[in-house]
XYZ file of C-alpha atoms in Angstrom:
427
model
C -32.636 -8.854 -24.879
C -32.119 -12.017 -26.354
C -35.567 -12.035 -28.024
C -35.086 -8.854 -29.471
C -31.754 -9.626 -30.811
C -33.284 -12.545 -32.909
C -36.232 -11.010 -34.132
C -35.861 -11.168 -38.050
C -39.489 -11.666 -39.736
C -40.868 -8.463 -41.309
C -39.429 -5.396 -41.004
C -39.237 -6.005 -36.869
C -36.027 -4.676 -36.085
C -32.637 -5.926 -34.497
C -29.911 -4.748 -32.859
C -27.356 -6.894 -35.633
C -29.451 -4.491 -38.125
C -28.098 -1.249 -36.015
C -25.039 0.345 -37.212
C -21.746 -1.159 -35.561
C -21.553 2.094 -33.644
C -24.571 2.189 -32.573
C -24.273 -1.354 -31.338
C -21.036 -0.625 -29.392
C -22.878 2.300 -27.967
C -25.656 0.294 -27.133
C -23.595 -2.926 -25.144
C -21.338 -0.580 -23.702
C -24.213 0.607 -21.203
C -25.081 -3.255 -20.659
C -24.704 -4.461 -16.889
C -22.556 -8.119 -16.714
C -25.678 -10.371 -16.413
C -26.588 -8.530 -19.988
C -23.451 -9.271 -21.574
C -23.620 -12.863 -21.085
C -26.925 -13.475 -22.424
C -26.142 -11.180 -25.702
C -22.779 -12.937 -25.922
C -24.680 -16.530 -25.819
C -27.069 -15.174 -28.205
C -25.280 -15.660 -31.554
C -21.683 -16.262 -32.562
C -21.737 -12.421 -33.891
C -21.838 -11.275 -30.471
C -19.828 -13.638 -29.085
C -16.928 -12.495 -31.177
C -18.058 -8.403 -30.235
C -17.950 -8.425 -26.584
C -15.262 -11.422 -26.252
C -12.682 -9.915 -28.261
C -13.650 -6.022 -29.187
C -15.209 -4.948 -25.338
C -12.031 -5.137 -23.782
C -12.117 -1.279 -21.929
C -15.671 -2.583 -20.854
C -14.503 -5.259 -19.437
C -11.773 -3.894 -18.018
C -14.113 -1.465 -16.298
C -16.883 -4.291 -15.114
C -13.275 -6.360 -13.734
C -11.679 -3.268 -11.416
C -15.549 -2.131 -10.363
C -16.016 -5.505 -9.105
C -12.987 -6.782 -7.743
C -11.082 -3.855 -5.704
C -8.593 -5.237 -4.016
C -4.973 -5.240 -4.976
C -5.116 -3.258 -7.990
C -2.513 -0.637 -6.774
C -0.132 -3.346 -5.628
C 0.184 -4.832 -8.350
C 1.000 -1.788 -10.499
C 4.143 -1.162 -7.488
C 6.920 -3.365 -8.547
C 5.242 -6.032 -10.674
C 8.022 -7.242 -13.092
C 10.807 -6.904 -10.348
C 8.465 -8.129 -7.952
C 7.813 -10.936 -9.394
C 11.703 -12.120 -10.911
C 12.529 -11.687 -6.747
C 10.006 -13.929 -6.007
C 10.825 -17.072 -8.346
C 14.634 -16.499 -7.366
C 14.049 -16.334 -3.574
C 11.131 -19.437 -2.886
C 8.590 -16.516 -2.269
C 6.186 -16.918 -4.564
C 3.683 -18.768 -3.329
C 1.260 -17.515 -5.362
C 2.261 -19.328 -8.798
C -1.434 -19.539 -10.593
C -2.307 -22.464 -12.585
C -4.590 -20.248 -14.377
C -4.640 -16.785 -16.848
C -2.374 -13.840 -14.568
C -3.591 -10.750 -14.560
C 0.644 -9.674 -15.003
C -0.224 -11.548 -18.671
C -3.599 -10.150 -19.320
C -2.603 -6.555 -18.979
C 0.034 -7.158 -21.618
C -2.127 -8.717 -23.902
C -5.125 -6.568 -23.290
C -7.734 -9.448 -22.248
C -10.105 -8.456 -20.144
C -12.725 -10.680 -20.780
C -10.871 -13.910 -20.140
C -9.474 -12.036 -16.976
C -13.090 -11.430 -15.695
C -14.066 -14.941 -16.840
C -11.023 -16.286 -14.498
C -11.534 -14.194 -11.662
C -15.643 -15.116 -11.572
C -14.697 -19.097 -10.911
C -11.844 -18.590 -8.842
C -14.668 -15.944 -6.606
C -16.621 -19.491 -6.290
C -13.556 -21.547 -5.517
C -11.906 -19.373 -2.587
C -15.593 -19.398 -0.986
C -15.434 -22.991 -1.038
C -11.509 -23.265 0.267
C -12.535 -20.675 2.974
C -15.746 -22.910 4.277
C -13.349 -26.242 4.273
C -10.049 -24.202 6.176
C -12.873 -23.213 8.349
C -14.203 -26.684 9.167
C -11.290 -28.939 8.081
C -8.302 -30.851 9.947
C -5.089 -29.174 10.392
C -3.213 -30.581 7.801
C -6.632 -30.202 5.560
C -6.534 -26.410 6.639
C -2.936 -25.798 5.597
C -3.135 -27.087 2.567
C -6.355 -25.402 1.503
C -4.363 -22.251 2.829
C -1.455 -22.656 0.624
C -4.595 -22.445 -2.252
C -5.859 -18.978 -1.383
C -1.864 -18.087 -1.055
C -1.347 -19.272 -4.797
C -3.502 -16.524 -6.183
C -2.421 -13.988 -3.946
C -4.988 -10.614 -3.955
C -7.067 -12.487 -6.561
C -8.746 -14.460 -3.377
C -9.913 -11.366 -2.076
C -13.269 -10.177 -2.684
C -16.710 -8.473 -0.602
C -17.557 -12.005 0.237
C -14.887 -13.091 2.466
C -12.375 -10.427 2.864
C -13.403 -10.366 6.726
C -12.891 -14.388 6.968
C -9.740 -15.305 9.199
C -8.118 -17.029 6.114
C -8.237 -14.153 3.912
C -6.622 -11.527 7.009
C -3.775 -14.351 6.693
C -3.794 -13.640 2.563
C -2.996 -10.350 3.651
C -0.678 -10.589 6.163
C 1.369 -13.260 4.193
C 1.385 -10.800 0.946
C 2.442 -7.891 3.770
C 5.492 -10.176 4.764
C 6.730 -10.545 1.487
C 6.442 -7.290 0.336
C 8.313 -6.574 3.489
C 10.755 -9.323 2.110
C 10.931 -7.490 -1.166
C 12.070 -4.085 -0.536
C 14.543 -5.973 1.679
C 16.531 -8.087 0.017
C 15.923 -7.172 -3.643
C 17.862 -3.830 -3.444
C 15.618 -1.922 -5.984
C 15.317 1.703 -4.924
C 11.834 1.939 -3.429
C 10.320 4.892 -1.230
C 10.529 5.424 2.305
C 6.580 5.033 2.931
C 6.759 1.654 1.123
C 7.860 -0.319 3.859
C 5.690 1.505 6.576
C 2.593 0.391 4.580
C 3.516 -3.367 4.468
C 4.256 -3.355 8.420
C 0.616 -1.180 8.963
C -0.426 -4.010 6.262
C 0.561 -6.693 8.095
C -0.567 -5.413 11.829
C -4.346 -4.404 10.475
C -4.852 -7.187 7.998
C -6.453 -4.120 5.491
C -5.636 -5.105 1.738
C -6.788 -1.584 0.499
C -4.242 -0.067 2.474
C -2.065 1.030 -0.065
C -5.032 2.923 -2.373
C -5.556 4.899 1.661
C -2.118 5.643 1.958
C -1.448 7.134 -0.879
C -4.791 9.191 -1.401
C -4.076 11.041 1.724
C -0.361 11.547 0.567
C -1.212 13.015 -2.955
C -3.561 14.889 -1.615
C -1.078 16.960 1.388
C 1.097 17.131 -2.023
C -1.466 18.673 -4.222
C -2.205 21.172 -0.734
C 1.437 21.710 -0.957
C 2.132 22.944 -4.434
C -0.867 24.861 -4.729
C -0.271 26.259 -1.818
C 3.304 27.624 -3.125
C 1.630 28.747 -6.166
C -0.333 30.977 -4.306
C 2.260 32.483 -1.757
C 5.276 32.541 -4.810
C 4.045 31.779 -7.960
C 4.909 29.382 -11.021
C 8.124 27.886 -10.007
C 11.594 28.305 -11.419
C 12.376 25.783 -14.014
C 16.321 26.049 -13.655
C 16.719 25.754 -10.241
C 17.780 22.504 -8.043
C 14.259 21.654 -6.982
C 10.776 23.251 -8.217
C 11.030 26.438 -4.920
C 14.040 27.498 -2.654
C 14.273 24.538 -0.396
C 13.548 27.262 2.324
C 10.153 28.548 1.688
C 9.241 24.469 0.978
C 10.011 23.720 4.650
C 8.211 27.093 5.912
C 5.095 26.704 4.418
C 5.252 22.859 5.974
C 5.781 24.111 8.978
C 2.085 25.245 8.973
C 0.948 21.481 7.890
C 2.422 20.451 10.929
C 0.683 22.441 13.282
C 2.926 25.697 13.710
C 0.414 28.578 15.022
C 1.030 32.095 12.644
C -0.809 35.383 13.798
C -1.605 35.566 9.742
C -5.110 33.513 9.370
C -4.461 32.740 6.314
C -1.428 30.852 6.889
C -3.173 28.795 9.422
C -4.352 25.018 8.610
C -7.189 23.006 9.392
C -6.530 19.426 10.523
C -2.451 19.708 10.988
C -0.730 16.921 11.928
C 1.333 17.336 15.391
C 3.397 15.314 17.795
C 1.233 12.901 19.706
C 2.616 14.303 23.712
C 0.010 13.002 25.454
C -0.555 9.473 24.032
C 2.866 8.610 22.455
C 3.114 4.861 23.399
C 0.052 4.107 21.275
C 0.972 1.699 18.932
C -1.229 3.490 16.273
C 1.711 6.275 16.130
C 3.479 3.595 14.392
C 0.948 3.194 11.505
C 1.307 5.161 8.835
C -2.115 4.972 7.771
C -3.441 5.827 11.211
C -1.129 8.453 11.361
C -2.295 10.041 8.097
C -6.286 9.747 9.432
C -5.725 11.041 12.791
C -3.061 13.662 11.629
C -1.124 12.730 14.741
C 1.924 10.169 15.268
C 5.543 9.800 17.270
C 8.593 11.492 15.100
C 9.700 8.530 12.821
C 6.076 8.169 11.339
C 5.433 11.974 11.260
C 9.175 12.228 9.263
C 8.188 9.197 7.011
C 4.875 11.519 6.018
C 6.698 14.924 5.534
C 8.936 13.466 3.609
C 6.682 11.588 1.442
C 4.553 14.869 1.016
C 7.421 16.990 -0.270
C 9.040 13.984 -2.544
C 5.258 13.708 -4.281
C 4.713 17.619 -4.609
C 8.515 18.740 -5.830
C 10.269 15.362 -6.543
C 12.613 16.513 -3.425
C 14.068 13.344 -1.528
C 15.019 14.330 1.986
C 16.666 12.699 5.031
C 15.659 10.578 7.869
C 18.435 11.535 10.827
C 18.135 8.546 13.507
C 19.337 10.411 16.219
C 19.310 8.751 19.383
C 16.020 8.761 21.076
C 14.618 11.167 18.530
C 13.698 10.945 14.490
C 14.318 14.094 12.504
C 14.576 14.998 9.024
C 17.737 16.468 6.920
C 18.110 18.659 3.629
C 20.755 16.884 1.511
C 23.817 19.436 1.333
C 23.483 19.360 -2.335
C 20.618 21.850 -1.707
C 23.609 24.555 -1.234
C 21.448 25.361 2.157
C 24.176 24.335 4.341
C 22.926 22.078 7.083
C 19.248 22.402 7.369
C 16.906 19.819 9.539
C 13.189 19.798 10.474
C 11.730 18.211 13.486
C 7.916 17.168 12.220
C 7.155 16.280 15.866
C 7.898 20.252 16.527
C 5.629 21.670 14.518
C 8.340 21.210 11.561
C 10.664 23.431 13.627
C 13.992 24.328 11.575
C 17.088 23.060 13.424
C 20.437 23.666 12.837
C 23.893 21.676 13.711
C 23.795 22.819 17.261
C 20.237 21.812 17.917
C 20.962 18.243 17.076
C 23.821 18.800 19.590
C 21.602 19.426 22.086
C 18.978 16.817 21.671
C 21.147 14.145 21.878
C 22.328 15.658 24.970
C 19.293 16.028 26.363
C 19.377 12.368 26.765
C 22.272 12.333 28.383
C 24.297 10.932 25.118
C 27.860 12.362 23.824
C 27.138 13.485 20.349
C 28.792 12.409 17.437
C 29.456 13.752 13.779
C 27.948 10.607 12.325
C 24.349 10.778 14.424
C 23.156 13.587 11.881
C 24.032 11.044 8.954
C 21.350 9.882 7.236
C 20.085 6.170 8.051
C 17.738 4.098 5.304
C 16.040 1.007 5.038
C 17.002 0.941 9.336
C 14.461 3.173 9.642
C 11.566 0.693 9.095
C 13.405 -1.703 11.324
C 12.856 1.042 14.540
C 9.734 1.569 12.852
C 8.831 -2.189 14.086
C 10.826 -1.672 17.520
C 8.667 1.101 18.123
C 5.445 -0.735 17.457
C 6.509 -3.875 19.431
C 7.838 -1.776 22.264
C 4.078 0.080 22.743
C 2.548 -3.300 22.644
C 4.480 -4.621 25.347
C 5.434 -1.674 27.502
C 4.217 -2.795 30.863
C 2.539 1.222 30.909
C 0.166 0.080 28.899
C -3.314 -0.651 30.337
C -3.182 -4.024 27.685
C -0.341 -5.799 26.824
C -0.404 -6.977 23.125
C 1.924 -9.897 22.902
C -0.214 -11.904 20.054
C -0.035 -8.596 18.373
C 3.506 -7.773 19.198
C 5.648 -11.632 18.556
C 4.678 -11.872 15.043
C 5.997 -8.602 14.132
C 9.632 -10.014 15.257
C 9.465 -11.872 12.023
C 10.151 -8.585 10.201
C 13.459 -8.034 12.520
C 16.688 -8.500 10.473
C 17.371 -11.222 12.661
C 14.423 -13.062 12.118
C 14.859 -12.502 8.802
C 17.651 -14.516 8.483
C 16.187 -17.340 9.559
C 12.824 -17.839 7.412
C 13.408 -18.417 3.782
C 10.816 -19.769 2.387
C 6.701 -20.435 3.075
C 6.482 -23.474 4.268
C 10.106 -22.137 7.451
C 7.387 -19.649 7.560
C 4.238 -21.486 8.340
C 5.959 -23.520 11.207
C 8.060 -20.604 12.523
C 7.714 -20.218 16.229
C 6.710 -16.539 16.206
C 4.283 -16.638 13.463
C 0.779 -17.883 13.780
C -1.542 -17.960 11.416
C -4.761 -17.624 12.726
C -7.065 -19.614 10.904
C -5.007 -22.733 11.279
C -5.657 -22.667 14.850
């Protein structure tokens, strides 16, 4: 390439004697390697694909480097204000963020960033690795500064990067906490599934699976009803929404074609298994206990109609409301029962079933409390004596995301000598 850019004798030709667009044309279907030789080539073409290549660039960066591209897009400016005020930004970069690139459109000086600090977190993993302790932290608190940036093919599976994770999983949990911005209910399940599994492209899973039930969903109302109305409350009666989920979660129809492959359903014969408490399990396996199930159906129906339901912590049991303002009266849906529509009573007599005295405010709706039994629920099936293996190195770090807990650690470094935590690769 470089040759034939800098042939000039004769009439040889030269790609600087090509049209411009046929030069763009031509560098846009250049592979990285290429791009650096043409862009050492000649100041021309240093000032091309530096400055004027930016959607290549852009393209070459997210092709190579995955990981946290999603998360970063969720709450980045409020995100990021929470963390200076609070102490939990421990990733403050020395270098170009990609929060500053995006704004000015620099691609190239993003990819250029990203390729050293790739050779620099391969070096900081080898020395936590095989350093001291007080070595190790401190090499720790590196990959921490940069956050997802760390993360890459090359040592995503390292113990020090699974600590990346779980620390960015923390304080996302921290986040929708504390900060008070209105966030959605599957938000905090991923950053507790984040934290237990250690998987940074757990929010890109999540939320395929979800817009994907929600496409099912309005299509499938297309097809049984037609266009929607545009002047009513939501996009369909509220009614015929929760009866054609009823089929999604596993009710049986004597009509074929309202019957679904791959439902989800109410995990009865496994339902202390802690992966009922991950959302993204859940979502794979299309089975789960009744808060995780809710957390789904209600994410579903919020992504298809831009409906917000209920969570209903009854005692013992999860179930999901229809806000009154519906004009429905009081409606409620238990996912776990094949989306069975309850009414008043029925809540009645669940609670009595375990031998509780119902009250008016048990069919209120509860919010950000439902991730907290979210976490009981996941502890409790670790620990449950039932279980053929007791998880407690699973199980005691997830008490860091009680409220209680909570109170205590304010900062990284209360964090990184906290008693229930453990960070693995400091061991």
């Amino acid at each position: 390439m470089h040759n034939y850019i800098m042939k000039t004798n004769g009439d040889s030709p030269s790609l600087s004697t090509l049209p411009p667009e046929v030069q763009h044309l031509i560098i846009a279907h250049l592979d990285v390697r290429s791009l650096f030789r043409l862009l050492l080539s000649c100041h021309q073409y240093q000032n091309i694909i530096s400055t004027e290549c930016q959607n290549l660039w852009e393209y070459h960066h997210n092709e190579r480097w995955k990981y946290g591209k999603l998360r970063r897009k969720r709450f980045r400016d409020e995100k990021m204000e929470w963390s200076r005020q609070q102490g939990w930004a421990a990733h403050r970069m020395t270098g170009p963020q990609l929060n500053d690139v995006e704004v000015e459109g620099n691609w190239f000086k993003e990819f250029l960033y990203r390729s050293n600090l790739d050779t620099m977190s391969s070096r900081w993993v080898d020395n936590i690795k095989s350093g001291v302790p007080q070595e190790k932290r401190a090499t720790l608190f590196k990959l921490l500064q940069h956050g997802e940036d760390v993360i890459n093919d090359a040592v995503l599976r390292e113990p020090p990067v699974s600590d990346v994770i779980r620390y960015l999983a923390y304080e996302d949990w921290r986040f929708l906490h504390d900060s008070g911005i209105e966030t959605s209910i599957e938000d905090g399940a991923i950053a507790i599934a984040k934290f237990f599994s250690a998987q940074i492209d757990l929010d890109d899973l999540v939320f395929s699976h979800l817009e994907a039930q929600a496409l099912w969903l309005k299509e499938r109302m297309q097809q049984r009803f037609g266009l929607p109305s545009s002047d009513s409350i939501s996009s369909y009666p509220i009614q015929k929404i929760l009866a054609q989920m009823k089929y999604l979660f596993g009710a049986s129809s004597s009509n074929a074609e309202d019957t679904v492959e791959s439902s989800f359903s109410g995990n009865r014969n496994d339902y202390y298994n802690p992966e009922n408490s991950l959302i993204d399990v859940v979502l794979v396996k299309r089975t789960g206990i009744p808060l995780t199930l809710a957390i789904v159906y209600i994410a579903i129906v919020r992504r298809a109609f831009g409906i917000s339901l209920d969570v209903i912590g009854l005692p013992g049991h999860i179930i999901i409301g229809v806000p009154q303002s519906f004009g429905a009266g009081q409606i409620f849906v238990d996912p776990f029962d094949c989306g069975r529509i309850l009414t008043y009573d029925d809540c009645r007599e669940i609670v009595e079933r375990y031998n509780i005295t119902f009250r008016d405010e048990m069919a209120n709706p509860i919010t950000k409390d439902v991730w907290q039994r979210m976490i009981r629920n996941l502890i409790h099936a670790l620990t449950m004596p039932a279980n053929d293996v007791t998880d407690w190195a699973a199980a005691t770090p997830l008490t860091t995301f009680l409220l209680d807990e909570m109170q205590r650690i304010d900062s990284f470094d209360e964090l990184l000598v906290a008693p229930t935590w453990r960070f693995r690769c400091l061991r």
